[in-house]
């Protein structure tokens, strides 16, 4: 917890909040209100985090339509305090995990971005890859369990205050209207901590793919794998069908998992023209 609560780390987190303010949480605090609140209550909040007595507030859960008209999802709008604490956690703990990440993992990492993932695929094309395998993890952010994420963090983190705080986030749940609901599965869409936590779990997928010798790039939960022939592509797809449920216990969406020529693909907004099977 000490590395999370340094003034430098908290300052970086606050700059993130100012750059992307978003809607207020259950307490109604705006970004403009936060500096005055932090000046008065910041020391006591930091001490409560050290003492393991800090009580996370539930997130506000408005309903939002999904892209392309595919139903609706629950967002998770944290309080103003949580908007700072959660990115501070990700920034403070990230360096413990990042050195072990796959070189093909490009999302939610310092110094990595979507163009890095695209460049990775382009490198494979230059060595003869001609087909792509797209694998969609069905509603990953809605299905991953908080306990699995906490266990993933515990592989590297022994700080009881950090692990207890993560358990409290699950128990805090969210408010839907006036009803408080527990968080049995999933991570809140809109939470600053969710992308980093989910990346830890998805990194298990990336490392398993790497162990099996697959060529791929990952950005968040968006994977693109490539092969040198349609038959190789089908073998990769079949391998994924086995590896995701067991041992990783993740569900993939067959209807959105396809094999085809790389020139027909759009990956993170980029296309790969001129490649023939």
XYZ file of C-alpha atoms in Angstrom:
277
model
C 0.000 0.000 0.000
C 2.945 2.306 0.628
C 3.824 2.569 -3.066
C 0.166 3.258 -3.898
C -0.123 6.170 -1.457
C 2.992 8.142 -2.379
C 2.233 11.793 -3.235
C 3.708 11.289 -6.705
C 1.503 8.295 -7.463
C -1.657 9.934 -6.142
C -0.813 13.063 -8.130
C -0.546 11.052 -11.346
C -3.893 9.426 -10.591
C -5.525 12.809 -10.019
C -4.216 14.097 -13.359
C -5.903 11.111 -15.020
C -9.187 11.984 -13.336
C -8.996 15.609 -14.474
C -8.281 14.495 -18.031
C -11.275 12.126 -18.090
C -13.742 13.327 -15.441
C -16.842 11.265 -16.252
C -20.125 11.282 -14.347
C -20.272 11.462 -10.522
C -20.825 8.434 -8.327
C -23.426 7.792 -5.635
C -22.260 10.773 -3.547
C -22.698 13.218 -6.442
C -19.190 14.695 -6.162
C -17.908 16.357 -9.331
C -14.279 16.697 -10.359
C -14.502 20.406 -9.560
C -15.587 19.590 -5.988
C -12.840 17.062 -5.318
C -9.781 19.279 -4.553
C -11.488 20.999 -1.607
C -12.748 17.638 -0.307
C -9.282 16.071 -0.659
C -7.580 18.898 1.179
C -9.840 18.392 4.183
C -10.235 14.600 4.183
C -7.220 13.295 2.252
C -4.962 12.577 5.284
C -7.651 10.616 7.123
C -8.528 8.603 3.999
C -4.880 7.679 3.420
C -4.527 6.608 7.057
C -7.700 4.505 6.829
C -6.260 2.746 3.764
C -3.069 1.964 5.684
C -5.052 0.777 8.721
C -7.416 -1.371 6.599
C -10.421 0.558 7.884
C -11.316 2.379 4.654
C -14.862 1.470 3.517
C -15.300 1.599 -0.297
C -18.637 3.001 -1.396
C -20.849 1.119 -3.871
C -20.641 2.178 -7.505
C -23.581 3.840 -9.210
C -24.944 1.460 -11.853
C -26.830 3.208 -14.638
C -27.847 1.093 -17.615
C -26.223 1.791 -20.992
C -26.912 0.379 -24.482
C -24.112 -1.718 -25.916
C -22.496 -0.961 -29.234
C -24.178 -2.204 -32.420
C -27.510 -2.619 -30.613
C -26.433 -5.794 -28.780
C -28.552 -5.324 -25.681
C -27.619 -3.303 -22.597
C -24.961 -3.398 -19.925
C -24.547 -1.998 -16.430
C -21.971 0.727 -15.992
C -20.143 1.261 -12.716
C -19.598 4.893 -11.757
C -17.293 5.138 -8.701
C -17.214 7.968 -6.176
C -14.805 10.878 -6.526
C -12.446 9.355 -3.964
C -12.454 6.016 -5.767
C -11.689 7.747 -9.058
C -8.297 8.594 -7.547
C -7.656 5.521 -5.394
C -8.315 2.982 -8.138
C -5.899 4.328 -10.788
C -3.373 4.856 -7.986
C -3.688 1.135 -7.205
C -3.163 0.192 -10.854
C -0.165 2.514 -11.183
C 1.406 1.401 -7.917
C 0.983 -2.335 -8.485
C 1.460 -2.436 -12.253
C 5.289 -2.462 -12.201
C 5.201 -5.675 -10.160
C 3.386 -7.509 -12.984
C 4.327 -5.789 -16.222
C 7.834 -7.297 -16.650
C 6.294 -10.782 -16.909
C 3.687 -9.844 -19.527
C 3.762 -11.343 -23.009
C 5.393 -9.173 -25.670
C 2.148 -9.625 -27.639
C 0.095 -7.893 -24.920
C -0.302 -4.230 -25.801
C -3.359 -2.897 -23.973
C -3.396 -1.003 -20.652
C 0.378 -1.132 -20.305
C 2.815 1.785 -20.035
C 4.432 2.577 -23.358
C 2.109 0.249 -25.302
C -0.913 1.101 -27.428
C -3.134 -0.173 -30.238
C -0.547 0.676 -32.942
C 1.940 -1.598 -31.179
C -0.521 -4.492 -31.475
C -1.056 -3.747 -35.162
C 2.698 -3.577 -35.749
C 3.007 -6.996 -34.116
C 0.555 -8.479 -36.632
C 2.283 -6.731 -39.525
C 5.549 -8.357 -38.467
C 3.951 -11.794 -38.670
C 2.585 -11.014 -42.138
C 6.108 -10.272 -43.346
C 7.182 -13.763 -42.283
C 4.402 -15.534 -44.195
C 1.215 -15.349 -42.136
C -1.811 -15.203 -44.465
C -4.882 -16.080 -42.406
C -6.307 -14.584 -39.241
C -8.234 -16.140 -36.382
C -10.448 -13.820 -34.394
C -11.562 -15.059 -30.984
C -14.174 -13.128 -29.062
C -14.326 -13.741 -25.313
C -18.052 -13.672 -24.686
C -18.862 -10.852 -22.263
C -15.499 -11.289 -20.521
C -15.848 -8.165 -18.386
C -19.285 -9.332 -17.231
C -18.272 -12.897 -16.413
C -14.850 -12.731 -14.758
C -15.152 -13.343 -11.015
C -13.766 -10.834 -8.483
C -12.279 -13.690 -6.455
C -10.315 -14.867 -9.496
C -8.950 -11.361 -9.987
C -8.009 -11.070 -6.324
C -6.200 -14.405 -6.527
C -4.375 -13.184 -9.627
C -3.160 -10.101 -7.752
C -2.141 -12.242 -4.774
C 0.415 -14.067 -6.922
C 2.656 -11.024 -6.626
C 1.188 -8.904 -3.841
C 1.464 -9.920 -0.195
C 0.268 -6.635 1.288
C -2.801 -7.491 3.364
C -4.189 -3.965 3.107
C -4.252 -4.161 -0.696
C -5.813 -7.623 -0.812
C -8.405 -6.712 1.800
C -9.344 -3.589 -0.143
C -9.928 -5.651 -3.274
C -12.206 -7.970 -1.341
C -14.107 -4.955 -0.035
C -14.712 -3.698 -3.571
C -16.590 -6.899 -4.341
C -18.660 -6.656 -1.172
C -19.423 -2.950 -1.720
C -21.442 -3.842 -4.838
C -23.450 -1.187 -6.639
C -26.618 0.872 -6.466
C -29.268 0.332 -9.118
C -31.748 3.089 -8.374
C -32.168 2.756 -4.614
C -31.346 -0.965 -4.486
C -27.895 -2.132 -3.415
C -26.745 -5.216 -5.304
C -23.678 -7.373 -4.609
C -21.011 -7.976 -7.250
C -20.990 -11.739 -7.718
C -19.395 -11.701 -11.164
C -17.929 -9.171 -13.540
C -16.062 -5.907 -13.174
C -17.812 -2.527 -13.497
C -17.681 -0.882 -16.932
C -16.393 2.613 -16.166
C -14.315 1.746 -13.113
C -10.698 3.027 -13.406
C -9.373 -0.208 -11.911
C -11.355 -2.636 -14.074
C -9.210 -2.493 -17.253
C -6.015 -3.210 -15.345
C -7.525 -6.032 -13.282
C -9.042 -7.612 -16.377
C -5.719 -7.328 -18.187
C -4.138 -9.456 -15.461
C -6.627 -12.252 -16.096
C -6.388 -11.927 -19.877
C -2.621 -12.125 -19.584
C -3.105 -15.745 -18.507
C -4.718 -16.318 -21.914
C -1.838 -14.558 -23.690
C 0.796 -16.578 -21.878
C -0.988 -19.839 -22.629
C -1.175 -18.900 -26.325
C 2.505 -18.009 -26.264
C 3.358 -21.303 -24.570
C 1.586 -23.130 -27.398
C 3.606 -21.258 -29.996
C 0.771 -19.180 -31.510
C 1.404 -15.871 -33.271
C -0.966 -13.180 -32.027
C -1.473 -9.712 -30.634
C -3.717 -8.665 -27.760
C -5.192 -5.301 -26.871
C -7.467 -5.560 -23.847
C -9.850 -8.434 -24.545
C -9.357 -8.127 -28.325
C -7.167 -10.953 -29.652
C -6.075 -11.539 -33.245
C -4.119 -14.688 -34.103
C -2.530 -15.466 -37.447
C -1.367 -18.544 -39.344
C 0.227 -19.408 -42.668
C -2.667 -21.369 -44.196
C -6.408 -21.961 -43.747
C -5.643 -25.366 -42.251
C -3.242 -23.789 -39.751
C -5.910 -21.239 -38.911
C -8.451 -23.955 -38.168
C -5.917 -25.715 -35.926
C -5.403 -22.477 -34.006
C -9.157 -22.022 -33.633
C -9.553 -25.588 -32.360
C -6.700 -25.062 -29.907
C -8.434 -21.987 -28.532
C -11.663 -23.923 -28.122
C -9.779 -26.236 -25.764
C -7.578 -23.774 -23.900
C -10.154 -21.132 -22.980
C -12.601 -23.321 -21.033
C -9.817 -25.474 -19.555
C -7.608 -24.646 -17.751
C -8.422 -20.936 -17.965
C -12.181 -21.351 -17.421
C -13.108 -18.569 -19.848
C -15.980 -18.667 -22.296
C -15.497 -17.797 -25.944
C -18.193 -16.917 -28.429
C -18.307 -19.385 -31.320
C -20.514 -17.135 -33.472
C -17.867 -14.416 -33.414
C -14.795 -16.658 -33.771
C -13.826 -16.985 -37.414
C -10.937 -17.833 -39.736
C -10.251 -15.885 -42.926
C -7.660 -14.055 -45.017
C -5.884 -11.290 -43.144
C -6.766 -8.790 -45.872
C -10.432 -9.147 -44.865
C -9.777 -8.220 -41.235
C -10.197 -4.990 -39.327
C -8.222 -5.105 -36.101
C -8.371 -2.119 -33.755
C -9.460 0.036 -36.678
C -6.596 -1.087 -38.952
C -6.702 -3.251 -42.100
C -4.036 -5.449 -43.652
C -4.412 -5.134 -47.434
C -2.525 -7.034 -50.096
C -2.199 -10.426 -48.387
C -3.334 -13.453 -50.396
C -3.901 -17.042 -49.319
